[in-house]
């Protein structure tokens, strides 16, 4: 009889013995517990390692100046480049708000007063452009306004211009057009809601008393829908001041806004204090501008009465 047959362990584990070992409770318990345990261990250890690494990096490679100073706010308010960018951003924002409200009001008026039982369908059609990405809509306008774009090709086909125009893209006008289209629905909806609340009997009473359509609109419909107009103007104006995607893609050097400068300070320049100062300064100025807009519109509303 061989030595292996007399009682020495075999060199290879049999299949039955391997299956019995895998089905044993200690092995199954380890297989169930170990992934959860490792995941919890990573969640506990990883933040500690990050804090230690950050502390080591700060102490040995970074020098943080914690001196209280208003120098960054002085630079944000007095440096010509930042002051010009801020005024350009406010100008573009106000212009976009004005154009958007002026274009959105007739659409909302038509849906509210003449939409009939198809109001929901009209509102549904208005929201269709928002099914696509904001970035995709901006890129679409870049194609439309480009040198060999749809608009230039159409104007050349009609004989209006002899060669493509370079004035349609990479300037403030391109930014205004793109932002007005991007925020149109956000102006239509609040104006529509405000027009829906207008009592139709008041409009009929004004007509019965001799007012024509225009006079009735100016004396009844427009003042009663003023809250929606104010809301639409603010909804469009406040976010467009801080937009940096649209100026970056279609603005060029003549359409750069303050948000692009802030992004540069937090990015390539790595000057976070100045970026924070520019952000706070912009936020305060936009707040004051929004409050002044509301007060002016309310003053005009009282004068109209």
Tab-separated table of C-alpha atoms in Angstrom:
chain	number	residue	atom	x	y	z
A	1	UNK	CA	0.000	0.000	0.000
A	2	UNK	CA	1.301	3.494	-0.824
A	3	UNK	CA	2.043	6.171	1.753
A	4	UNK	CA	-0.926	8.284	0.622
A	5	UNK	CA	-3.228	5.356	1.020
A	6	UNK	CA	-1.967	4.718	4.533
A	7	UNK	CA	-3.296	8.041	5.853
A	8	UNK	CA	-1.317	11.024	4.548
A	9	UNK	CA	-3.526	13.963	3.295
A	10	UNK	CA	-4.180	14.078	-0.420
A	11	UNK	CA	-2.438	16.744	-2.493
A	12	UNK	CA	-5.698	17.983	-4.100
A	13	UNK	CA	-9.003	18.719	-2.389
A	14	UNK	CA	-11.897	16.707	-3.661
A	15	UNK	CA	-14.953	18.450	-5.148
A	16	UNK	CA	-17.266	17.246	-2.391
A	17	UNK	CA	-14.941	18.502	0.309
A	18	UNK	CA	-14.555	21.911	-1.416
A	19	UNK	CA	-18.355	22.356	-1.719
A	20	UNK	CA	-18.799	21.389	1.913
A	21	UNK	CA	-16.222	23.989	2.938
A	22	UNK	CA	-17.842	26.761	0.876
A	23	UNK	CA	-21.251	25.976	2.357
A	24	UNK	CA	-20.014	26.122	5.915
A	25	UNK	CA	-21.373	28.944	8.141
A	26	UNK	CA	-18.032	30.715	8.827
A	27	UNK	CA	-17.252	31.067	5.119
A	28	UNK	CA	-20.789	32.224	4.209
A	29	UNK	CA	-20.849	34.718	7.072
A	30	UNK	CA	-17.520	36.188	5.971
A	31	UNK	CA	-18.770	36.476	2.396
A	32	UNK	CA	-21.880	38.355	3.554
A	33	UNK	CA	-20.238	40.636	6.084
A	34	UNK	CA	-16.951	41.532	4.426
A	35	UNK	CA	-18.272	43.895	1.646
A	36	UNK	CA	-20.360	45.884	4.123
A	37	UNK	CA	-17.517	45.984	6.601
A	38	UNK	CA	-15.036	47.166	3.966
A	39	UNK	CA	-17.443	49.834	2.699
A	40	UNK	CA	-18.001	51.158	6.230
A	41	UNK	CA	-14.255	51.096	6.874
A	42	UNK	CA	-13.625	53.154	3.725
A	43	UNK	CA	-16.271	55.697	4.725
A	44	UNK	CA	-14.649	56.088	8.127
A	45	UNK	CA	-11.021	56.141	7.066
A	46	UNK	CA	-11.238	58.177	3.846
A	47	UNK	CA	-12.376	61.503	5.439
A	48	UNK	CA	-9.645	61.145	8.053
A	49	UNK	CA	-7.021	60.638	5.357
A	50	UNK	CA	-8.335	63.646	3.421
A	51	UNK	CA	-8.147	65.872	6.509
A	52	UNK	CA	-4.630	64.687	7.292
A	53	UNK	CA	-3.490	65.247	3.697
A	54	UNK	CA	-5.061	68.720	3.608
A	55	UNK	CA	-3.447	69.668	6.898
A	56	UNK	CA	-0.056	68.418	5.722
A	57	UNK	CA	-0.362	70.260	2.408
A	58	UNK	CA	-1.453	73.481	4.117
A	59	UNK	CA	1.376	73.431	6.648
A	60	UNK	CA	4.170	72.563	4.250
A	61	UNK	CA	3.194	73.907	0.834
A	62	UNK	CA	0.593	76.686	1.286
A	63	UNK	CA	0.747	80.017	3.039
A	64	UNK	CA	-2.676	81.359	3.966
A	65	UNK	CA	-2.931	85.061	4.736
A	66	UNK	CA	-5.693	85.450	7.314
A	67	UNK	CA	-5.311	89.220	7.711
A	68	UNK	CA	-8.651	91.032	7.531
A	69	UNK	CA	-8.694	93.393	4.569
A	70	UNK	CA	-11.107	95.074	2.174
A	71	UNK	CA	-8.520	95.315	-0.577
A	72	UNK	CA	-10.286	92.736	-2.747
A	73	UNK	CA	-13.544	94.715	-2.587
A	74	UNK	CA	-11.645	97.857	-3.522
A	75	UNK	CA	-10.194	96.054	-6.533
A	76	UNK	CA	-13.608	94.687	-7.484
A	77	UNK	CA	-15.184	98.161	-7.437
A	78	UNK	CA	-12.371	100.326	-8.786
A	79	UNK	CA	-10.382	98.149	-11.186
A	80	UNK	CA	-11.470	99.238	-14.684
A	81	UNK	CA	-11.698	95.738	-16.133
A	82	UNK	CA	-13.991	94.430	-13.389
A	83	UNK	CA	-16.056	97.611	-13.314
A	84	UNK	CA	-16.581	97.465	-17.074
A	85	UNK	CA	-17.516	93.774	-16.923
A	86	UNK	CA	-20.021	94.453	-14.144
A	87	UNK	CA	-21.692	97.297	-16.029
A	88	UNK	CA	-21.754	95.225	-19.205
A	89	UNK	CA	-23.379	92.365	-17.301
A	90	UNK	CA	-26.025	94.681	-15.843
A	91	UNK	CA	-26.686	96.213	-19.261
A	92	UNK	CA	-27.068	92.794	-20.902
A	93	UNK	CA	-29.274	91.548	-18.078
A	94	UNK	CA	-31.614	94.557	-18.208
A	95	UNK	CA	-31.778	94.425	-21.994
A	96	UNK	CA	-32.555	90.699	-21.966
A	97	UNK	CA	-35.268	91.252	-19.340
A	98	UNK	CA	-36.857	94.051	-21.363
A	99	UNK	CA	-36.828	92.149	-24.663
A	100	UNK	CA	-38.004	88.922	-23.068
A	101	UNK	CA	-40.944	90.543	-21.295
A	102	UNK	CA	-41.932	92.532	-24.395
A	103	UNK	CA	-41.888	89.382	-26.524
A	104	UNK	CA	-43.460	87.141	-23.868
A	105	UNK	CA	-46.422	89.386	-23.036
A	106	UNK	CA	-48.234	89.076	-26.408
A	107	UNK	CA	-47.782	85.297	-26.339
A	108	UNK	CA	-49.140	85.025	-22.811
A	109	UNK	CA	-51.984	87.405	-23.675
A	110	UNK	CA	-52.962	85.359	-26.712
A	111	UNK	CA	-52.960	82.101	-24.755
A	112	UNK	CA	-54.935	83.572	-21.874
A	113	UNK	CA	-57.583	85.501	-23.813
A	114	UNK	CA	-57.768	83.573	-27.074
A	115	UNK	CA	-56.410	80.137	-26.270
A	116	UNK	CA	-59.825	78.740	-25.430
A	117	UNK	CA	-59.812	75.061	-24.576
A	118	UNK	CA	-56.365	74.676	-26.136
A	119	UNK	CA	-54.507	76.597	-23.417
A	120	UNK	CA	-52.852	73.485	-22.067
A	121	UNK	CA	-51.656	72.554	-25.538
A	122	UNK	CA	-50.119	75.994	-26.077
A	123	UNK	CA	-48.331	75.848	-22.736
A	124	UNK	CA	-47.110	72.370	-23.586
A	125	UNK	CA	-45.682	73.608	-26.896
A	126	UNK	CA	-43.897	76.457	-25.112
A	127	UNK	CA	-42.057	74.031	-22.859
A	128	UNK	CA	-40.847	71.773	-25.702
A	129	UNK	CA	-37.505	73.634	-26.185
A	130	UNK	CA	-36.706	72.968	-22.535
A	131	UNK	CA	-36.682	69.237	-23.160
A	132	UNK	CA	-33.179	69.686	-24.552
A	133	UNK	CA	-30.046	70.722	-22.728
A	134	UNK	CA	-29.360	74.405	-22.107
A	135	UNK	CA	-25.911	73.910	-23.586
A	136	UNK	CA	-27.418	72.388	-26.720
A	137	UNK	CA	-29.722	75.391	-27.195
A	138	UNK	CA	-26.794	77.782	-26.858
A	139	UNK	CA	-24.800	75.794	-29.397
A	140	UNK	CA	-27.804	75.889	-31.736
A	141	UNK	CA	-27.752	79.674	-31.676
A	142	UNK	CA	-24.032	79.565	-32.342
A	143	UNK	CA	-24.790	77.613	-35.507
A	144	UNK	CA	-27.635	79.963	-36.469
A	145	UNK	CA	-25.590	83.145	-35.977
A	146	UNK	CA	-22.283	81.793	-37.294
A	147	UNK	CA	-20.348	83.073	-40.277
A	148	UNK	CA	-21.675	80.269	-42.461
A	149	UNK	CA	-24.755	79.796	-40.333
A	150	UNK	CA	-28.443	79.626	-41.090
A	151	UNK	CA	-29.090	83.367	-40.768
A	152	UNK	CA	-26.225	84.470	-42.973
A	153	UNK	CA	-27.109	81.839	-45.569
A	154	UNK	CA	-30.744	82.945	-45.578
A	155	UNK	CA	-29.869	86.628	-45.933
A	156	UNK	CA	-27.502	85.861	-48.792
A	157	UNK	CA	-30.138	83.722	-50.471
A	158	UNK	CA	-32.609	86.615	-50.276
A	159	UNK	CA	-30.059	89.034	-51.664
A	160	UNK	CA	-29.999	91.214	-48.556
A	161	UNK	CA	-26.237	90.836	-48.126
A	162	UNK	CA	-23.502	89.905	-50.591
A	163	UNK	CA	-21.194	88.103	-48.154
A	164	UNK	CA	-21.597	86.589	-44.674
A	165	UNK	CA	-21.626	89.100	-41.843
A	166	UNK	CA	-19.304	88.754	-38.866
A	167	UNK	CA	-21.421	91.074	-36.718
A	168	UNK	CA	-23.947	88.429	-35.736
A	169	UNK	CA	-21.723	86.345	-33.464
A	170	UNK	CA	-19.157	86.908	-30.706
A	171	UNK	CA	-20.560	90.150	-29.343
A	172	UNK	CA	-23.084	91.415	-26.804
A	173	UNK	CA	-25.951	91.193	-29.293
A	174	UNK	CA	-25.429	87.447	-29.720
A	175	UNK	CA	-25.490	87.022	-25.933
A	176	UNK	CA	-28.724	89.029	-25.656
A	177	UNK	CA	-30.456	87.045	-28.400
A	178	UNK	CA	-29.416	83.694	-26.967
A	179	UNK	CA	-30.372	84.571	-23.391
A	180	UNK	CA	-33.723	86.033	-24.479
A	181	UNK	CA	-34.626	82.780	-26.197
A	182	UNK	CA	-33.329	80.651	-23.323
A	183	UNK	CA	-35.431	82.464	-20.704
A	184	UNK	CA	-38.547	83.168	-22.792
A	185	UNK	CA	-40.698	80.479	-21.178
A	186	UNK	CA	-39.750	81.681	-17.705
A	187	UNK	CA	-41.276	85.052	-18.631
A	188	UNK	CA	-44.339	83.687	-20.442
A	189	UNK	CA	-45.565	81.487	-17.592
A	190	UNK	CA	-45.768	84.112	-14.770
A	191	UNK	CA	-47.363	86.637	-17.120
A	192	UNK	CA	-49.896	84.012	-18.221
A	193	UNK	CA	-50.758	83.193	-14.611
A	194	UNK	CA	-51.234	86.883	-13.872
A	195	UNK	CA	-53.463	87.364	-16.920
A	196	UNK	CA	-55.556	84.366	-15.921
A	197	UNK	CA	-56.413	86.153	-12.677
A	198	UNK	CA	-57.715	89.256	-14.478
A	199	UNK	CA	-61.469	89.524	-14.045
A	200	UNK	CA	-62.959	89.448	-17.520
A	201	UNK	CA	-66.015	91.368	-16.363
A	202	UNK	CA	-63.815	94.398	-15.713
A	203	UNK	CA	-62.614	94.313	-19.314
A	204	UNK	CA	-66.204	94.029	-20.521
A	205	UNK	CA	-67.238	96.926	-18.269
A	206	UNK	CA	-64.494	99.133	-19.705
A	207	UNK	CA	-65.666	98.283	-23.211
A	208	UNK	CA	-69.290	99.047	-22.288
A	209	UNK	CA	-68.220	102.429	-20.904
A	210	UNK	CA	-66.687	103.422	-24.210
A	211	UNK	CA	-63.055	102.311	-23.980
A	212	UNK	CA	-61.562	100.860	-27.113
A	213	UNK	CA	-59.384	97.727	-27.110
A	214	UNK	CA	-56.127	99.658	-26.626
A	215	UNK	CA	-57.464	101.965	-23.917
A	216	UNK	CA	-59.101	99.051	-22.121
A	217	UNK	CA	-55.841	97.147	-22.227
A	218	UNK	CA	-53.798	100.057	-20.890
A	219	UNK	CA	-56.263	100.956	-18.120
A	220	UNK	CA	-57.453	97.522	-17.015
A	221	UNK	CA	-55.510	94.518	-18.294
A	222	UNK	CA	-51.959	95.835	-18.082
A	223	UNK	CA	-52.182	97.274	-14.541
A	224	UNK	CA	-53.858	94.125	-13.228
A	225	UNK	CA	-51.180	91.934	-14.818
A	226	UNK	CA	-48.316	94.085	-13.502
A	227	UNK	CA	-47.362	91.563	-10.763
A	228	UNK	CA	-46.732	88.950	-13.432
A	229	UNK	CA	-44.669	91.409	-15.469
A	230	UNK	CA	-42.558	92.278	-12.420
A	231	UNK	CA	-42.052	88.609	-11.592
A	232	UNK	CA	-41.070	87.800	-15.162
A	233	UNK	CA	-38.577	90.674	-15.285
A	234	UNK	CA	-36.934	89.613	-12.028
A	235	UNK	CA	-36.911	85.912	-12.938
A	236	UNK	CA	-35.038	86.744	-16.139
A	237	UNK	CA	-32.826	89.557	-14.871
A	238	UNK	CA	-31.318	87.976	-11.757
A	239	UNK	CA	-29.982	84.717	-13.276
A	240	UNK	CA	-28.736	86.288	-16.505
A	241	UNK	CA	-26.314	88.548	-14.622
A	242	UNK	CA	-24.451	85.475	-13.434
A	243	UNK	CA	-24.555	83.501	-16.672
A	244	UNK	CA	-21.120	82.499	-17.934
A	245	UNK	CA	-21.857	79.640	-20.352
A	246	UNK	CA	-23.590	81.794	-22.968
A	247	UNK	CA	-20.955	84.588	-23.022
A	248	UNK	CA	-18.198	81.996	-23.228
A	249	UNK	CA	-19.743	80.233	-26.244
A	250	UNK	CA	-21.308	83.069	-28.261
A	251	UNK	CA	-19.983	86.252	-26.657
A	252	UNK	CA	-16.345	86.353	-27.650
A	253	UNK	CA	-14.152	89.093	-26.202
A	254	UNK	CA	-16.908	91.687	-26.653
A	255	UNK	CA	-19.510	89.620	-24.803
A	256	UNK	CA	-17.567	88.563	-21.706
A	257	UNK	CA	-19.529	89.102	-18.479
A	258	UNK	CA	-18.644	89.334	-14.801
A	259	UNK	CA	-19.376	85.638	-14.212
A	260	UNK	CA	-16.563	84.716	-16.611
A	261	UNK	CA	-14.157	86.823	-14.548
A	262	UNK	CA	-15.362	85.169	-11.335
A	263	UNK	CA	-14.927	81.718	-12.859
A	264	UNK	CA	-11.404	82.651	-13.949
A	265	UNK	CA	-10.487	83.785	-10.428
A	266	UNK	CA	-11.691	80.520	-8.921
A	267	UNK	CA	-10.093	78.532	-11.757
A	268	UNK	CA	-6.880	79.425	-13.566
A	269	UNK	CA	-6.006	82.502	-11.475
A	270	UNK	CA	-6.561	80.621	-8.181
A	271	UNK	CA	-7.382	83.929	-6.475
A	272	UNK	CA	-10.353	82.853	-4.394
A	273	UNK	CA	-10.540	85.994	-2.200
A	274	UNK	CA	-10.909	88.244	-5.250
A	275	UNK	CA	-13.391	85.828	-6.807
A	276	UNK	CA	-15.443	85.855	-3.609
A	277	UNK	CA	-15.314	89.660	-3.475
A	278	UNK	CA	-16.509	89.895	-7.075
A	279	UNK	CA	-19.345	87.460	-6.320
A	280	UNK	CA	-20.529	89.329	-3.227
A	281	UNK	CA	-20.261	92.703	-4.961
A	282	UNK	CA	-22.303	91.448	-7.900
A	283	UNK	CA	-24.912	89.922	-5.596
A	284	UNK	CA	-25.347	93.171	-3.628
A	285	UNK	CA	-25.618	95.311	-6.768
A	286	UNK	CA	-28.137	92.925	-8.360
A	287	UNK	CA	-30.214	92.977	-5.154
A	288	UNK	CA	-30.267	96.767	-5.131
A	289	UNK	CA	-31.092	96.852	-8.833
A	290	UNK	CA	-33.942	94.377	-8.401
A	291	UNK	CA	-35.385	96.420	-5.537
A	292	UNK	CA	-35.116	99.616	-7.571
A	293	UNK	CA	-36.846	97.924	-10.513
A	294	UNK	CA	-39.786	96.901	-8.333
A	295	UNK	CA	-40.102	100.402	-6.879
A	296	UNK	CA	-39.979	102.036	-10.328
A	297	UNK	CA	-42.620	99.719	-11.773
A	298	UNK	CA	-44.911	100.283	-8.789
A	299	UNK	CA	-44.437	104.057	-9.126
A	300	UNK	CA	-45.347	103.868	-12.799
A	301	UNK	CA	-48.368	101.758	-11.904
A	302	UNK	CA	-49.592	104.358	-9.424
A	303	UNK	CA	-49.122	107.124	-11.987
A	304	UNK	CA	-51.142	105.160	-14.516
A	305	UNK	CA	-54.068	105.079	-12.107
